[in-house]
Short mmCIF file of C-alpha atoms and ligand atoms in Angstrom, two decimals:
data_model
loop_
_atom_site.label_atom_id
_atom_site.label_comp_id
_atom_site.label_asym_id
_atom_site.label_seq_id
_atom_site.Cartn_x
_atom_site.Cartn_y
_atom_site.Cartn_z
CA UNK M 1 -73.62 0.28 90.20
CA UNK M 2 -77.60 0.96 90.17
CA UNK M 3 -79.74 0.41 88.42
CA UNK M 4 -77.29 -2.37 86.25
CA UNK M 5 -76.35 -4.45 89.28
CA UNK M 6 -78.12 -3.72 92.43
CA UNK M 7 -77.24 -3.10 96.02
CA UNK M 8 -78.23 -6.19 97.72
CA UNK M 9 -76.96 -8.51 95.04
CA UNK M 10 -73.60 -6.86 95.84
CA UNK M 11 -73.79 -7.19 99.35
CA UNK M 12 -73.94 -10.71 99.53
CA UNK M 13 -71.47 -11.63 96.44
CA UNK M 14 -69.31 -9.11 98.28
CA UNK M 15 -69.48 -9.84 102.17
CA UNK M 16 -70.30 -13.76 101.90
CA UNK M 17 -69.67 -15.62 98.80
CA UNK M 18 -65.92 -13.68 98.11
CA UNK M 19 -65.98 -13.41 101.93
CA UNK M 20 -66.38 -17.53 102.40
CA UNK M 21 -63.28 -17.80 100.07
CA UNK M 22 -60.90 -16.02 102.43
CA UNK M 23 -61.75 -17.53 105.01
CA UNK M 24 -61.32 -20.92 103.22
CA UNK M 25 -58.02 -20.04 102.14
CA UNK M 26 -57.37 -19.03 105.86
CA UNK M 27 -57.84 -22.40 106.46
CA UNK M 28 -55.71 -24.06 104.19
CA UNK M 29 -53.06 -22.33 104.69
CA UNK M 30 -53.17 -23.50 108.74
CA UNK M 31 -52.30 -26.70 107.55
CA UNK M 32 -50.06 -25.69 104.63
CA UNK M 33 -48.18 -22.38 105.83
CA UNK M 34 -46.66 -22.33 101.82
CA UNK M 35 -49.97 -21.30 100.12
CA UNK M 36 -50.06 -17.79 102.38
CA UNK M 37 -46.30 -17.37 101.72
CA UNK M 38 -46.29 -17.65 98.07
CA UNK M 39 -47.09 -15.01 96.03
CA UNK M 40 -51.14 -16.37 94.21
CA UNK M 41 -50.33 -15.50 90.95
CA UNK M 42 -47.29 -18.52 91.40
CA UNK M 43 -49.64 -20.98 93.10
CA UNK M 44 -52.57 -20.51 90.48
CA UNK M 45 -49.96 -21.24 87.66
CA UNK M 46 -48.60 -24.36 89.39
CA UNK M 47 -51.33 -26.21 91.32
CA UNK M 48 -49.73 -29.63 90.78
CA UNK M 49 -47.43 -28.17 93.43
CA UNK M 50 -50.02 -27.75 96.56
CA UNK M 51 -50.48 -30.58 98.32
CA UNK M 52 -53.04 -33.43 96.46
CA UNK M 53 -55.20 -33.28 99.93
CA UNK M 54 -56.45 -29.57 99.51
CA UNK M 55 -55.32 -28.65 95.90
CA UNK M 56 -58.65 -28.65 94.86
CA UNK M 57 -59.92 -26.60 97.58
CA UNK M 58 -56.94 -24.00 96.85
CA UNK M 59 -58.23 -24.21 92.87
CA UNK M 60 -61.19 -23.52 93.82
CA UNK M 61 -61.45 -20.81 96.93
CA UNK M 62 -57.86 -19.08 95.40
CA UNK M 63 -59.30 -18.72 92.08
CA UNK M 64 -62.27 -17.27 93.46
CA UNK M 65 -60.32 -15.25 95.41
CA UNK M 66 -58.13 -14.17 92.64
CA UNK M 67 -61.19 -13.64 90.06
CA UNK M 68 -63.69 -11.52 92.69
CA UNK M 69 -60.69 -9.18 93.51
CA UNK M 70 -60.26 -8.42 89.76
CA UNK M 71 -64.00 -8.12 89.38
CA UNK M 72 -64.72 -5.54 92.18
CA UNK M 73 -61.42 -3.53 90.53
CA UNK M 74 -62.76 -3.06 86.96
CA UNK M 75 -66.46 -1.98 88.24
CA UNK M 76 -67.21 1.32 89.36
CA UNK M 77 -70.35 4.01 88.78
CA UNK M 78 -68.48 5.96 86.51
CA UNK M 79 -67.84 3.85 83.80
CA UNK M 80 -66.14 5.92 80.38
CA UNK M 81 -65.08 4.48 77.28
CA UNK M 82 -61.76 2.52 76.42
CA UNK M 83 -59.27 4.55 75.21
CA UNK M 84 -55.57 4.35 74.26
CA UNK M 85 -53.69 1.17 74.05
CA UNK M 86 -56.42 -0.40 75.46
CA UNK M 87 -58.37 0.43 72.80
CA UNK M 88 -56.13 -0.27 69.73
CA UNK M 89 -55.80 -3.19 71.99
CA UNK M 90 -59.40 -4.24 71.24
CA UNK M 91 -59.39 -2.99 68.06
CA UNK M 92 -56.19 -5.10 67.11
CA UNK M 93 -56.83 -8.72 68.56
CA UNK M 94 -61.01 -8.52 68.69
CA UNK M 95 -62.40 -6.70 66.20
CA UNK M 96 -63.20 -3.64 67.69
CA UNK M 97 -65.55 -2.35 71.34
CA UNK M 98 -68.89 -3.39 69.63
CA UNK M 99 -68.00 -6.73 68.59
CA UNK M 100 -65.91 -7.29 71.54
CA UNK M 101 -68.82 -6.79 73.63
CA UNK M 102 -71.34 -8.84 71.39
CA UNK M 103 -68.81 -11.64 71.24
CA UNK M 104 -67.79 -11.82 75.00
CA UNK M 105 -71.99 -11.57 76.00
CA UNK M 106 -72.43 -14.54 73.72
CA UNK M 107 -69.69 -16.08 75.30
CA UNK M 108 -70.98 -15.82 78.88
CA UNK M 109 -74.20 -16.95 77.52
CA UNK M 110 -72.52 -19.84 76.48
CA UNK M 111 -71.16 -20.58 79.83
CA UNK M 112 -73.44 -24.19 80.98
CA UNK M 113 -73.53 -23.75 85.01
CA UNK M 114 -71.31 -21.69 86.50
CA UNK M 115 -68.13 -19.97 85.97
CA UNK M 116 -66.51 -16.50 83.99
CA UNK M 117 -65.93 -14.88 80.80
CA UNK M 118 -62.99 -12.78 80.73
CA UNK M 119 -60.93 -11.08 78.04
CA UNK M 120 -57.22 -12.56 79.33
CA UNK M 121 -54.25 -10.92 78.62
CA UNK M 122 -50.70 -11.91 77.79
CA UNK M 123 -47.11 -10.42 78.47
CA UNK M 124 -46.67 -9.21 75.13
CA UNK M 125 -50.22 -7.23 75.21
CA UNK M 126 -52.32 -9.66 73.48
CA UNK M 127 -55.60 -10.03 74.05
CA UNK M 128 -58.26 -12.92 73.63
CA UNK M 129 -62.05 -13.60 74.60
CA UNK M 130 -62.10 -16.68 76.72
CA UNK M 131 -64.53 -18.43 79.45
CA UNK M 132 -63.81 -20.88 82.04
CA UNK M 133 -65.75 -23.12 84.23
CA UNK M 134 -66.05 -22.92 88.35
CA UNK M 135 -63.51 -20.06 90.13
CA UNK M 136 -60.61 -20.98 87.56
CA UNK M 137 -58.40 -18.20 86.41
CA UNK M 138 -56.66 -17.66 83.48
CA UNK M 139 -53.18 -17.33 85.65
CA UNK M 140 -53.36 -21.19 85.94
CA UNK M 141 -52.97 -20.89 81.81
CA UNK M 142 -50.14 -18.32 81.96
CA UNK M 143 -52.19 -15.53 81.06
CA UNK M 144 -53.97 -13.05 83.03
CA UNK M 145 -57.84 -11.50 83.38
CA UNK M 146 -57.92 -7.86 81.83
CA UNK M 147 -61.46 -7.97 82.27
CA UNK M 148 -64.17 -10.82 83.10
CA UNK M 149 -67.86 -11.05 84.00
CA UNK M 150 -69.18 -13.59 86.66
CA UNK M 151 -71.84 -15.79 85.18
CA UNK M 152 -72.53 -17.61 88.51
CA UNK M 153 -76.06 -17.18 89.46
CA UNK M 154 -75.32 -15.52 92.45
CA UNK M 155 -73.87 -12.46 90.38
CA UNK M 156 -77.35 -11.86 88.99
CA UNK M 157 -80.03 -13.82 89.91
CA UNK M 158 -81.69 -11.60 92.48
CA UNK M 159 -82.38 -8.87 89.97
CA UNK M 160 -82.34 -10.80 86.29
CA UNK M 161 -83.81 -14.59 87.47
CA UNK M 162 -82.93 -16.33 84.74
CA UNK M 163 -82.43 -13.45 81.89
CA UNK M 164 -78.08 -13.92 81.82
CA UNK M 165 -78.18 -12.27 78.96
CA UNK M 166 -79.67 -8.90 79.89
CA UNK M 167 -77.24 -9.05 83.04
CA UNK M 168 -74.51 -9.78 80.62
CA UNK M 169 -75.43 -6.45 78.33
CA UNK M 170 -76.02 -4.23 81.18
CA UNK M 171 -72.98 -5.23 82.75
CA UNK M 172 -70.83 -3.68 80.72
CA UNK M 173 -72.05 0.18 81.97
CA UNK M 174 -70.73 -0.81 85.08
CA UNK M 175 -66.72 -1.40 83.79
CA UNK M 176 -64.40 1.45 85.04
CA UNK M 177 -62.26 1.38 81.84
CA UNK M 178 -59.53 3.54 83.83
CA UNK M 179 -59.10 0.41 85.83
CA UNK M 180 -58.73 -1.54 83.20
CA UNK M 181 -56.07 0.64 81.32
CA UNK M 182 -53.60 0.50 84.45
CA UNK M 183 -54.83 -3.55 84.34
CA UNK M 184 -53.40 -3.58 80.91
CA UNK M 185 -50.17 -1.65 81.34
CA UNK M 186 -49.44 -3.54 84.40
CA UNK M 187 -49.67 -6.93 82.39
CA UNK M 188 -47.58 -5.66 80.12
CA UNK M 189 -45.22 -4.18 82.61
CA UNK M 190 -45.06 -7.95 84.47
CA UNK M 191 -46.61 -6.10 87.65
CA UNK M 192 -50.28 -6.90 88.14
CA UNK M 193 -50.94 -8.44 91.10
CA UNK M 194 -53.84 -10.73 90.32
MN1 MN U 1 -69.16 -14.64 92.20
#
């Protein structure tokens, strides 16, 4: 993903701060077998069902979970353009790839402290520019991440210091728009995974 997101930053977003997640989760689910039997994509849309002792630890370390695996899925070196439904997609529902882009950058700019911007998608195809705060995920709405950028610190810092929004436009020559085309026809189809 050089030279928009470098190596090292990568390593350590990668191999410790998703890695700490699992390994959370592993935890949790010691105590409370039901959150490793139980598909994610049910337990993110009904948290009031995990126990009250470690619900917000599973909100936390299974939306991070959930988010990171979507994130390292819809980067890759070779980039392309959207194309297909995808893009009549964008076209339809945000205005088109430029101000799609503009709008979800100023979004994740907007983000105070930490958390994501995504562009969620529902059932019926529909997509919408949204942030949240912390690890959630749009699953615990009902809808699902197409796409999203991490706006934690850790996710840029190293390379951009405080400049979010030059990580935030650079960013986007690092989304593998194949990836996100199956992303969208699974969504539609009722089969993505997270
Ligand atoms: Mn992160």
């Amino acid at each position: 993903l050089e030279p928009h997101i470098d190596a090292r930053t990568m390593e350590i977003h990668h191999g410790r701060h998703h890695a700490t997640f699992i390994t959370n989760l592993n935890g949790f689910a010691k105590d409370a077998p039901q959150i490793a039997a139980k598909p994610i994509p049910e337990i993110l849309a009904d948290l009031n069902a995990v126990p009250e002792a470690i619900r917000t630890g599973v909100r936390n370390n299974m939306g991070g979970h959930a988010n990171h695996t979507m994130f390292w899925q819809i980067m890759g070196p070779k980039g392309g353009k959207p194309a297909g439904e995808v893009l009549a997609a964008i076209d339809r529902d945000l205005g088109g790839v430029e101000k799609m882009q503009n709008d979800f950058n100023a979004a994740g700019g907007r983000v105070f402290g930490s958390g994501w911007v995504f562009v969620t998608v529902t059932k019926d195809g529909k997509l919408a520019l949204e942030t949240r705060p912390n690890q959630d995920n749009p699953m615990m709405d009902g809808k699902r991440a197409l796409l999203g950028n991490d706006v934690w610190e850790h996710a840029y810092y190293l390379k951009y210091q405080n400049r979010r929004a030059d990580y935030l436009k650079s960013w986007w020559n690092t989304v593998n728009w194949a990836k996100v085309a199956e992303r969208y026809a699974a969504a539609k189809a009722g089969t993505l995974a997270i």
